[in-house]
Amino acid sequence: MKLKSLLTTMLLGAVSVAANAANDIVIETDNTALVYSVGDNGRLYQHYLGKKMKNPADYTAGPRGGEAYITHGMEDYFEPALHINHPDGNSSSVLKYVSHATKALPDGAKETVITLADDQYPDKVDLHFVAYPRENVIKAYTEIFNNGKKPVTLDKFASSMLHFDRPNYYLTQFNGDWISEARPSEIELKFGKKELDTKLGARANMFVSPFFQLALDEPSRENAGDVLVGTLGWTGNFRFTFEVDQLGKLRVISGINPYFSKYTVKGGESFKTPEFIFTLSNNGKGQASRNLHDWARNYQVHKGNDDRMTLLNNWEATYFDFDEDKLVSLIGEAKQLGVDMFLLDDGWFGNKYPRHSDTQGLGDWDETANKLPNGIGRLTEEAKKQGVKFGIWVEPEMVNPKSELYEQHKDWVITLPNRDEYYFRNQLVLDLSNPKVQDYVFGVVDNLMTKYPDIAFMKWDCNSPITNIYSNYEKDNQTHLYVDYVRGLYKVLDRIQAKYPDLRMMMCSGGGGRTDYEGLKYFTEFWPSDNTDPIDRLFIQWGYSQVFPAKTQCAHVTTWNKSASAKFRTDVAMMGKLGFDINLHDLSENDLKFCQNAIKEYNRLKPVILDGDRYGLVAPYNSNHTATMYVGKDKKQAAVFAFDMFPLNVEHLTNVKLQGLDPNVTYSIKEINKSDATSSHYANYSGEYLMTVGLPLFSTSRMSSRVYELTAM
Ligand code: DGJ
């Protein structure tokens, strides 16, 4: 390999490999280091990405890796990170190191900015790295400056480029569709390119989640091996490119999908990419997920360290078929159940075109008079009376062609001027690149909040991808639409957050069509899937848990899969942000009692489940059983959830070793959440015993489940 590499270097006529130690740039967390060095040619190279070492000189003792941010048009033959078209027709760039600076951020993170510039063109590129020491997470993004007078166009503008030189690479992607989100599959990467991308614009993650796991050397394992987990914070088209070259080296390029997104940067202006967020674990996927969960709660998710509200949602209980009386009675049911909030879903608005189905009314945000003669106010009053909070569904980025909004403002709609319109869920997307549309979308929320200040929560839905791609606003810059749409959305969400800092919101997109960390800066939680069958949910929630903490994943008890007991359905939902989407009369008296008790247990265990560390004990894939546990940060309390999905009647069942406990502490173990709403003492064991010998968590009863609470004695 070394000889091959030397030959290639000679063939390419590349310059000296020596690094200039004075210019080594070390970006470190408590466990990871990403190190760059400057070659004699003045260009910047990734020198090291791996475990943190004691002696910084060791980072550059070995050979350097690939160029940090490879540009189009020069001596590299594979996918570049950057492609700038200059006004004179020259589309090549050579970036040379100019300077770097590191500063501590007020939140404890450390930011390093490396400045590169082209000495033939007035282009400057800042590579930003924000390192979170304790969480072992690094955020990378890039700002591309056009310091010339004339505009340049960007064909490619990656957030980040990382290089690896390992014997083998294994990529896990998470893809699916409506009601089958976040299904993992792992492949070995060989020569050539693998891309994970989306071109859906809005509802961007319908087919693929914006994150991946990259296991180095050997296939990924839960608790061993080097795994890099990366995700892009961008609520729109993303692309991850994994390319293995002829020498077996891998580059990973992450950013906005450049598909139909050539972007013009005027003289004196810049283009800032979204953030690529990654963690490198030397102890497998489990540790990587806990790193991201901690980082997300501490730094990224809106109100990441605050409590979450349990709720009763009326969507599956009523769909569009409700009126004031029905809702008032459901608000009473929320109280009876013991949840914190009632959430009114789709179907409450539109008068010329009442929203009786998904075919009309979207865009007309006034209450349907014959359904809600006394408006939302009657409902917020009732909620107040019952002592529950009130939440409401909106889908403000979208419009039905059968709506007053469409009739009045066709120019606000993304639709091709000279072609027949085609629809996804009978609707179209509003053009958020247009500031007037941004004002309108902000106004939907602002008007509701002004009129009904008691609204505590919004479920913000987005059921269509961008279809009929044409902007009446962008005119000659049609290729800006995908990017400017998302930027417009953030402008609206910034305004909402500034004016209503206490408003909590759920990011929803026809199930899990929007699941990214930039979105979660504005939203307290997301709706992972419309699929609430508890068996399917065990898979879906496991998938998302690789990147997102339980606190952000809404999990509702519904009537999907009635052959599963209310206990089974509730136990599954208790592993996320618990809610109910059910008519209480669909529950037997005993089940209602069970659910009421489960909510109390959940409230008690929230600090463990929502803010503790998650350990995936037995994955549901290729298994008849699955188990997950959550351990409180002080290791004094833990909750273990064990599920038998479809076991055989006779199976060799073995103990499951617990994880994350204090080996020196004895834990008292209680089975809680029993179907008769009781709990019982199970045993006392040391943490060491539980992690070495384990517990017989599983049974051969189909769709049965158990929840154990462990308390340090
Ligand atoms: C899609 C969402 O995922 C559902 O939960 C529900 O809110 C419907 N939209 C309403 O139209």
XYZ file of C-alpha atoms in Angstrom, residues 38-709:
672
model
C 0.068 22.511 6.365
C 2.217 21.014 3.612
C 5.267 22.737 2.113
C 2.992 23.639 -0.781
C 0.973 25.760 1.616
C -2.101 23.531 1.345
C -4.000 22.079 4.271
C -4.151 18.326 4.957
C -6.059 16.181 7.397
C -3.271 14.547 9.342
C -5.117 12.561 11.940
C -8.634 11.609 12.987
C -8.862 9.183 15.866
C -8.371 8.607 19.557
C -6.945 11.514 21.475
C -3.277 10.999 22.382
C -1.236 12.450 25.234
C 1.585 13.868 23.170
C 0.310 16.243 20.452
C 3.481 15.688 18.397
C 2.334 12.087 17.870
C -0.594 13.292 15.785
C 1.671 14.318 12.923
C 4.369 11.707 13.426
C 2.799 9.520 10.728
C 2.002 10.320 7.116
C -0.564 12.975 6.415
C -3.975 12.156 4.926
C -5.938 13.770 2.127
C -6.281 17.465 1.455
C -8.692 18.976 3.949
C -11.246 20.476 1.579
C -10.607 19.224 -1.936
C -11.510 21.538 -4.776
C -12.693 20.888 -8.308
C -10.432 21.273 -11.285
C -7.009 20.391 -9.933
C -5.041 17.198 -9.502
C -7.560 15.132 -7.528
C -9.594 12.623 -9.525
C -12.435 11.955 -7.121
C -15.407 13.857 -5.712
C -14.464 17.371 -4.535
C -15.907 19.290 -1.604
C -15.913 22.622 -3.401
C -16.538 23.726 -6.959
C -16.472 27.448 -7.708
C -17.096 28.822 -11.200
C -15.187 32.090 -11.579
C -16.383 34.932 -13.801
C -13.524 34.347 -16.300
C -14.680 30.775 -16.962
C -12.010 29.130 -14.823
C -13.722 26.705 -12.508
C -10.688 25.472 -10.596
C -9.653 26.479 -7.088
C -6.451 26.014 -5.127
C -6.860 26.743 -1.456
C -3.845 27.592 0.656
C -3.591 27.943 4.377
C -3.782 31.532 5.618
C -4.341 31.355 9.367
C -6.247 29.679 12.105
C -7.626 30.686 15.456
C -9.209 28.868 18.359
C -11.472 30.378 20.948
C -13.491 29.081 23.875
C -17.230 29.547 23.470
C -19.341 30.600 26.451
C -21.075 27.185 26.562
C -17.799 25.312 27.138
C -17.225 24.305 23.530
C -14.101 25.323 21.609
C -14.244 26.726 18.113
C -11.386 26.522 15.633
C -11.568 28.435 12.375
C -9.073 27.648 9.646
C -8.881 30.216 6.889
C -7.848 29.175 3.390
C -7.588 31.339 0.297
C -6.918 31.052 -3.415
C -3.948 33.204 -4.419
C -5.249 33.636 -7.990
C -8.845 34.537 -7.159
C -10.437 36.599 -4.402
C -12.005 33.539 -2.756
C -11.641 32.747 0.905
C -12.887 29.677 2.725
C -13.297 29.387 6.479
C -13.471 25.857 7.851
C -15.226 25.938 11.215
C -14.929 23.205 13.831
C -16.752 23.394 17.135
C -15.576 20.744 19.591
C -17.673 19.684 22.593
C -15.123 18.086 24.926
C -17.297 16.091 27.342
C -19.755 14.838 24.748
C -17.032 14.022 22.208
C -18.956 15.690 19.442
C -17.529 17.918 16.715
C -19.577 20.198 14.494
C -18.072 21.218 11.162
C -19.285 23.819 8.717
C -17.808 26.033 6.030
C -18.190 29.612 4.916
C -17.219 30.435 1.341
C -16.481 34.130 0.684
C -16.475 35.833 -2.671
C -14.263 38.843 -2.044
C -14.273 39.841 -5.700
C -16.582 42.298 -7.431
C -18.329 39.956 -9.836
C -20.553 37.062 -8.797
C -19.311 33.474 -8.707
C -21.456 30.364 -8.863
C -21.018 27.402 -6.594
C -21.643 23.936 -8.026
C -20.503 22.169 -4.860
C -20.291 23.540 -1.345
C -19.818 20.805 1.230
C -20.087 21.367 4.952
C -17.333 18.908 5.725
C -14.852 16.505 4.223
C -13.214 13.741 6.256
C -10.595 11.205 5.215
C -10.028 7.644 6.417
C -7.328 5.114 5.652
C -8.418 1.807 7.163
C -8.522 -1.785 5.958
C -12.330 -1.890 5.687
C -15.311 0.432 5.946
C -18.888 -0.525 6.817
C -21.658 1.964 6.238
C -25.047 1.770 7.950
C -27.791 3.866 6.392
C -31.318 4.405 7.730
C -33.981 4.461 5.082
C -37.621 3.557 4.563
C -40.820 5.291 3.596
C -44.022 6.508 5.188
C -44.773 4.149 8.127
C -41.458 2.323 7.751
C -38.923 4.930 8.785
C -35.302 4.563 9.902
C -34.595 0.966 8.909
C -30.888 0.282 9.135
C -28.863 -1.707 6.627
C -25.109 -2.144 6.648
C -22.884 -2.596 3.606
C -19.171 -2.800 3.102
C -17.798 0.086 1.066
C -15.492 -0.919 -1.757
C -13.945 1.099 -4.594
C -16.287 3.737 -5.927
C -18.996 5.938 -4.642
C -22.029 5.458 -2.432
C -24.340 8.399 -1.962
C -27.091 8.917 0.556
C -29.224 11.832 -0.503
C -32.659 13.318 -0.777
C -34.212 15.577 -3.390
C -37.585 15.966 -1.711
C -37.080 19.562 -0.558
C -39.696 19.612 2.193
C -40.618 16.288 3.917
C -36.998 15.705 2.978
C -36.339 12.598 5.062
C -39.331 10.569 3.867
C -37.082 7.964 2.243
C -33.801 8.376 4.063
C -32.741 9.821 7.401
C -30.010 12.454 7.435
C -27.541 10.353 9.421
C -25.231 7.345 9.081
C -22.908 5.096 11.026
C -19.490 4.381 9.573
C -17.729 1.448 11.226
C -13.988 1.288 10.634
C -12.037 -1.957 10.192
C -14.918 -4.327 10.997
C -18.742 -4.339 10.899
C -20.373 -2.184 13.544
C -20.930 -3.524 17.022
C -22.916 -2.127 19.895
C -20.130 -1.908 22.454
C -16.848 -2.304 20.617
C -14.979 -0.953 17.637
C -14.427 2.427 16.021
C -17.612 3.986 14.672
C -18.128 7.472 13.333
C -21.734 8.614 13.472
C -22.545 11.697 11.437
C -25.623 13.776 10.749
C -26.410 16.959 8.856
C -28.376 19.749 10.518
C -30.422 20.799 7.512
C -34.187 20.550 7.127
C -33.939 19.976 3.393
C -31.990 18.198 0.680
C -28.804 16.643 2.027
C -26.120 14.451 0.555
C -23.470 12.246 2.095
C -20.875 10.954 -0.372
C -18.672 8.028 0.576
C -15.959 7.398 -1.972
C -13.237 4.779 -1.780
C -10.333 5.525 -4.108
C -7.903 3.232 -5.918
C -5.684 3.089 -2.835
C -8.500 2.015 -0.564
C -8.769 5.405 1.129
C -12.211 6.734 1.968
C -13.463 10.294 1.848
C -16.759 11.331 3.371
C -18.284 14.531 2.047
C -21.356 15.879 3.843
C -23.568 18.805 3.067
C -26.568 20.199 1.258
C -27.390 18.144 -1.815
C -26.015 20.225 -4.708
C -28.668 18.694 -7.008
C -30.402 21.557 -8.889
C -28.844 23.950 -6.396
C -26.115 25.867 -8.228
C -25.815 28.940 -6.029
C -24.673 32.419 -7.030
C -22.632 34.368 -4.492
C -22.410 38.059 -5.294
C -19.202 40.046 -4.843
C -18.627 40.822 -1.178
C -21.003 38.084 -0.038
C -20.566 34.601 1.365
C -22.282 31.208 1.485
C -22.526 29.496 4.840
C -23.166 25.767 4.850
C -25.199 23.889 7.451
C -23.464 21.990 10.226
C -22.223 18.443 9.915
C -22.279 16.960 13.403
C -20.251 13.870 14.208
C -18.873 11.755 16.995
C -16.190 9.099 16.838
C -16.612 6.284 19.329
C -13.962 3.676 20.081
C -16.561 1.608 21.947
C -19.120 0.942 19.269
C -22.467 2.409 18.257
C -23.930 2.518 21.751
C -21.341 5.001 23.005
C -21.680 7.072 19.832
C -25.437 7.346 20.369
C -24.987 8.401 24.004
C -22.473 11.062 22.942
C -25.011 12.504 20.519
C -27.877 12.274 23.021
C -25.887 14.197 25.624
C -24.770 16.806 23.122
C -28.318 17.178 21.782
C -29.834 17.767 25.213
C -27.062 20.080 26.356
C -26.559 22.205 23.270
C -28.897 21.650 20.383
C -32.500 20.673 21.008
C -34.936 23.425 21.944
C -35.349 23.214 25.711
C -33.115 20.160 25.595
C -32.716 19.908 29.336
C -36.298 20.791 30.220
C -39.181 18.493 31.012
C -41.576 17.187 28.369
C -45.386 17.020 28.506
C -47.367 13.804 28.200
C -50.403 14.300 25.999
C -53.639 13.041 24.527
C -53.868 13.676 20.764
C -57.196 13.365 18.929
C -55.872 12.391 15.469
C -56.371 8.650 15.658
C -59.315 9.031 17.997
C -61.370 11.153 15.591
C -59.467 11.917 12.392
C -61.424 14.803 10.768
C -64.681 13.790 12.368
C -65.158 15.983 15.438
C -67.014 18.993 16.768
C -66.794 21.155 19.843
C -68.655 18.698 22.086
C -66.447 15.809 21.082
C -63.306 17.836 21.721
C -64.571 19.090 25.057
C -65.201 15.515 26.064
C -61.705 14.501 24.894
C -60.206 17.299 26.970
C -62.039 15.723 29.902
C -60.515 12.384 28.925
C -57.036 13.917 28.949
C -57.691 14.985 32.506
C -59.100 11.572 33.424
C -56.094 9.826 31.924
C -53.718 12.067 33.836
C -51.683 13.506 30.945
C -50.349 17.069 30.859
C -51.906 18.251 27.606
C -54.628 17.833 25.023
C -53.462 18.212 21.410
C -56.006 19.118 18.752
C -54.922 17.736 15.375
C -55.839 18.439 11.750
C -59.376 19.406 10.703
C -60.306 22.479 12.798
C -60.098 25.188 10.113
C -61.497 26.435 6.800
C -64.963 27.851 6.086
C -65.385 28.345 2.351
C -63.622 24.993 2.034
C -63.997 23.335 5.429
C -61.212 20.911 6.206
C -63.356 17.782 6.372
C -60.625 15.731 4.677
C -57.133 16.220 3.308
C -58.566 17.414 -0.018
C -59.282 21.020 0.935
C -58.963 23.933 3.320
C -55.228 23.876 3.937
C -54.102 27.508 4.069
C -57.313 28.947 5.525
C -56.491 29.172 9.214
C -59.815 30.310 10.626
C -61.871 27.931 12.745
C -64.620 26.046 10.913
C -67.736 27.759 12.291
C -70.053 24.765 12.310
C -67.478 22.543 13.997
C -66.175 25.086 16.476
C -68.873 27.773 16.844
C -67.061 29.253 19.833
C -63.617 29.026 18.323
C -60.428 27.676 19.795
C -61.055 29.927 22.797
C -63.791 27.615 24.060
C -61.276 24.747 23.972
C -58.419 26.585 25.691
C -60.917 27.646 28.376
C -62.079 24.080 28.843
C -58.477 22.853 29.031
C -57.734 25.480 31.658
C -60.783 24.397 33.621
C -59.621 20.803 33.517
C -56.061 21.746 34.453
C -54.478 20.452 31.249
C -52.464 22.410 28.683
C -53.723 22.919 25.158
C -51.837 22.237 21.922
C -52.836 22.650 18.288
C -51.869 21.243 14.871
C -50.771 23.494 12.014
C -49.285 22.897 8.583
C -48.463 26.469 7.605
C -46.026 25.805 4.732
C -48.657 24.108 2.609
C -51.837 24.844 0.671
C -54.649 22.852 -0.903
C -55.552 24.096 -4.386
C -59.078 24.034 -3.014
C -58.556 26.898 -0.568
C -59.056 30.630 -0.362
C -55.313 31.098 0.061
C -54.647 29.437 -3.290
C -57.374 31.511 -4.945
C -55.916 34.739 -3.603
C -52.169 34.077 -3.745
C -51.334 31.631 -6.472
C -48.018 33.492 -6.861
C -47.030 32.298 -3.376
C -47.276 28.676 -4.407
C -44.404 26.590 -5.775
C -45.909 25.503 -9.065
C -44.803 25.412 -12.687
C -46.414 28.168 -14.779
C -47.013 26.191 -17.975
C -47.695 22.655 -16.812
C -50.502 20.746 -15.170
C -50.120 20.707 -11.402
C -49.503 17.399 -9.740
C -50.173 16.876 -6.091
C -48.811 14.966 -3.174
C -51.582 14.427 -0.584
C -53.735 16.867 -2.578
C -51.555 19.805 -1.671
C -48.782 22.134 -2.787
C -45.903 23.847 -1.034
C -45.736 27.586 -0.391
C -42.660 29.421 -1.619
C -40.732 30.170 1.550
C -37.928 31.810 -0.410
C -40.353 34.751 -0.723
C -40.229 37.112 2.318
C -43.961 37.802 1.915
C -44.661 34.093 2.289
C -42.355 34.002 5.309
C -44.472 36.799 6.841
C -47.630 34.853 6.088
C -46.313 31.606 7.618
C -45.075 33.445 10.694
C -48.503 35.102 10.813
C -50.300 31.734 11.018
C -48.572 31.048 14.327
C -48.515 34.648 15.483
C -52.261 35.124 14.904
C -53.114 31.974 16.800
C -50.839 32.910 19.692
C -52.118 36.473 19.810
C -55.739 35.393 19.796
C -55.232 32.399 22.071
C -52.234 33.041 24.324
C -53.056 29.886 26.289
C -51.836 27.692 23.447
C -48.844 25.909 24.965
C -47.815 23.624 22.123
C -47.946 23.267 18.361
C -47.617 20.227 16.166
C -46.081 21.610 12.953
C -46.790 19.231 10.099
C -45.381 19.147 6.564
C -46.998 16.462 4.470
C -45.675 17.144 0.984
C -42.283 17.179 -0.627
C -41.641 20.180 -2.888
C -43.373 19.314 -6.134
C -43.792 21.286 -9.405
C -40.405 22.908 -8.733
C -40.608 26.560 -9.813
C -40.473 29.745 -7.786
C -42.322 32.873 -8.834
C -40.058 34.765 -6.494
C -36.593 33.470 -7.431
C -37.283 34.236 -11.127
C -33.796 33.910 -12.745
C -32.325 32.037 -9.809
C -34.460 28.900 -9.878
C -31.558 26.789 -8.626
C -31.600 28.770 -5.364
C -35.047 27.530 -4.429
C -34.150 24.344 -2.538
C -31.606 26.193 -0.394
C -33.591 29.401 0.059
C -36.702 27.449 0.989
C -34.942 26.009 4.015
C -33.329 29.332 4.876
C -36.770 30.939 4.664
C -38.166 28.293 6.991
C -35.420 29.034 9.534
C -36.156 32.775 9.295
C -39.769 32.051 10.205
C -38.815 29.692 13.020
C -36.302 32.245 14.369
C -39.059 34.832 14.560
C -41.408 32.412 16.284
C -38.778 31.403 18.821
C -37.859 35.028 19.520
C -41.468 36.063 20.088
C -42.711 32.896 21.780
C -39.742 31.416 23.616
C -41.960 29.215 25.767
C -43.973 27.716 22.940
C -43.082 24.063 22.550
C -43.404 22.474 19.148
C -43.387 19.008 17.618
C -41.667 18.643 14.243
C -43.865 16.362 12.172
C -43.812 15.553 8.506
C -46.304 12.878 7.565
C -44.573 10.797 10.206
C -40.778 11.022 10.181
C -40.281 13.138 7.073
C -38.298 15.738 9.016
C -35.791 14.491 11.513
C -32.703 16.655 11.674
C -30.790 18.506 14.326
C -31.110 22.016 12.870
C -34.883 21.569 12.952
C -34.615 20.449 16.558
C -33.079 23.822 17.465
C -36.633 25.086 17.123
C -38.653 22.019 18.049
C -38.709 20.243 21.381
C -39.511 16.864 19.838
C -40.377 15.115 16.585
C -42.946 12.609 15.353
C -40.917 9.576 14.225
C -43.646 7.788 12.285
C -47.382 7.511 11.683
C -46.818 3.828 12.311
C -47.728 3.304 15.961
C -47.985 -0.481 15.849
C -45.893 -1.274 18.936
C -43.976 -4.049 17.188
C -42.990 -1.784 14.299
C -42.268 1.013 16.741
C -39.683 -1.151 18.528
C -37.715 -1.085 15.280
C -38.400 2.525 14.348
C -37.503 3.869 17.784
C -34.351 1.745 17.896
C -33.326 3.219 14.531
C -33.818 6.838 15.574
C -32.213 6.199 18.969
C -28.879 5.761 17.218
C -28.842 9.542 16.909
C -31.712 11.166 18.821
C -32.434 10.997 22.561
C -35.688 9.504 23.884
C -36.820 12.974 24.932
C -37.141 14.065 21.297
C -39.044 11.009 20.023
C -42.813 11.224 20.449
C -44.267 7.799 21.072
C -48.032 7.425 21.332
C -50.265 4.627 22.517
C -52.914 4.039 19.854
C -55.218 1.282 18.666
C -52.776 0.044 16.023
C -52.267 -3.673 16.619
C -55.153 -4.372 18.952
C -53.862 -7.865 19.490
C -51.049 -6.335 21.516
C -52.146 -5.604 25.080
C -52.498 -2.039 26.321
C -49.518 -2.824 28.542
C -47.338 -3.877 25.605
C -48.328 -0.784 23.625
C -47.708 1.497 26.604
C -44.390 -0.100 27.550
C -43.127 0.608 24.019
C -44.331 4.224 24.105
C -42.798 4.769 27.550
C -39.344 4.449 25.975
C -39.882 7.790 24.242
C -41.876 10.952 24.923
C -45.108 9.361 26.023
C -48.466 10.290 24.567
C -51.838 8.724 23.822
C -53.856 8.936 20.626
C -56.889 6.949 21.605
C -60.511 7.171 22.756
C -60.711 6.158 26.370
C -63.751 4.064 25.511
C -61.412 1.905 23.415
C -59.799 0.877 26.680
C -61.302 -1.599 29.146
C -61.712 -0.445 32.727
C -58.631 -2.398 33.703
C -56.602 -1.026 30.778
C -57.582 2.517 31.677
C -56.438 1.901 35.234
C -53.209 0.456 33.851
C -52.613 3.516 31.611
C -53.353 5.963 34.435
C -50.831 4.161 36.608
C -48.291 3.929 33.760
C -48.409 7.714 33.318
C -47.606 8.123 37.014
C -44.733 5.655 36.739
C -43.495 7.424 33.620
C -43.566 10.814 35.327
C -41.509 9.345 38.144
C -39.020 7.754 35.749
C -38.717 10.706 33.347
C -35.293 11.786 34.670
C -33.999 8.287 33.891
C -35.710 7.710 30.533
C -35.575 11.199 29.105
C -32.320 12.482 30.592
C -30.369 9.317 31.402
C -28.104 7.140 29.297
C -29.661 4.667 26.863
C -28.175 1.207 26.474
C -29.457 -0.967 23.653
C -29.224 -4.424 25.258
C -30.756 -6.623 22.553
C -31.556 -5.142 19.140
C -34.900 -6.139 17.575
C -33.308 -7.028 14.221
C -32.968 -10.751 13.554
C -34.278 -11.450 17.013
C -37.540 -12.548 18.596
C -36.911 -10.248 21.550
C -35.535 -6.823 22.269
C -34.467 -4.954 25.393
C -33.352 -1.431 26.171
C -32.342 0.163 29.434
C -31.960 3.707 30.671
C -29.620 4.598 33.504
C -29.868 7.860 35.438
C -26.767 10.033 35.228
C -25.906 9.322 38.880
C -26.377 5.549 38.316
C -28.735 5.404 41.279
C -31.784 4.498 39.259
C -32.387 2.589 36.034
C -35.302 1.279 33.985
C -35.146 -1.880 31.893
C -37.695 -2.558 29.151
C -37.872 -6.122 27.815
C -40.096 -7.260 24.936
C -40.922 -10.654 23.495
C -42.113 -9.994 19.990
C -42.784 -13.283 18.203
C -40.837 -15.913 20.168
C -41.114 -19.596 19.381
C -43.062 -21.740 21.809
C -39.876 -23.442 22.838
C -36.721 -21.382 22.845
C -33.436 -21.472 24.642
C -33.656 -18.247 26.601
C -30.513 -16.883 28.169
C -29.797 -14.057 30.576
C -29.310 -10.549 29.262
C -26.389 -8.639 30.741
C -27.301 -5.160 31.875
C -25.049 -2.171 31.175
C -24.089 1.207 32.543
C -24.641 0.399 36.225
C -22.298 1.011 39.159
C -20.616 -2.367 39.779
C -20.072 -1.506 43.436
C -23.681 -0.768 44.232
C -26.461 -3.174 45.137
C -29.683 -2.503 43.308
C -33.134 -3.353 44.486
C -35.114 -4.520 41.461
C -38.854 -4.088 41.145
C -41.102 -5.149 38.305
C -43.296 -2.135 37.676
C -46.076 -1.367 35.212
C -47.638 -4.791 35.640
C -50.870 -5.211 33.725
C -52.911 -4.963 36.909
C -51.256 -1.602 37.639
C -49.224 -2.994 40.503
C -45.535 -3.551 41.039
C -43.618 -6.164 42.959
C -40.145 -6.648 44.354
C -38.105 -8.959 42.113
C -34.623 -9.312 43.675
C -31.537 -7.466 44.910
C -28.288 -7.797 42.986
C -25.010 -5.952 42.736
C -24.310 -3.896 39.644
C -21.386 -6.208 38.991
C -23.662 -9.274 39.033
C -26.213 -7.614 36.775
C -23.563 -6.628 34.231
C -21.694 -9.953 34.427
C -24.425 -12.558 34.838
C -27.492 -10.554 33.864
C -31.201 -11.207 34.277
C -33.625 -13.574 32.546
C -35.457 -10.742 30.817
C -37.281 -12.720 28.129
C -40.118 -15.209 27.907
C -41.783 -17.325 25.228
C -45.128 -15.492 25.429
C -45.862 -13.617 22.264
C -46.111 -9.834 22.507
C -45.395 -9.733 26.185
C -43.283 -7.179 27.974
C -41.789 -6.340 31.338
C -40.446 -3.160 32.879
C -38.008 -3.295 35.787
C -36.977 -0.399 37.948
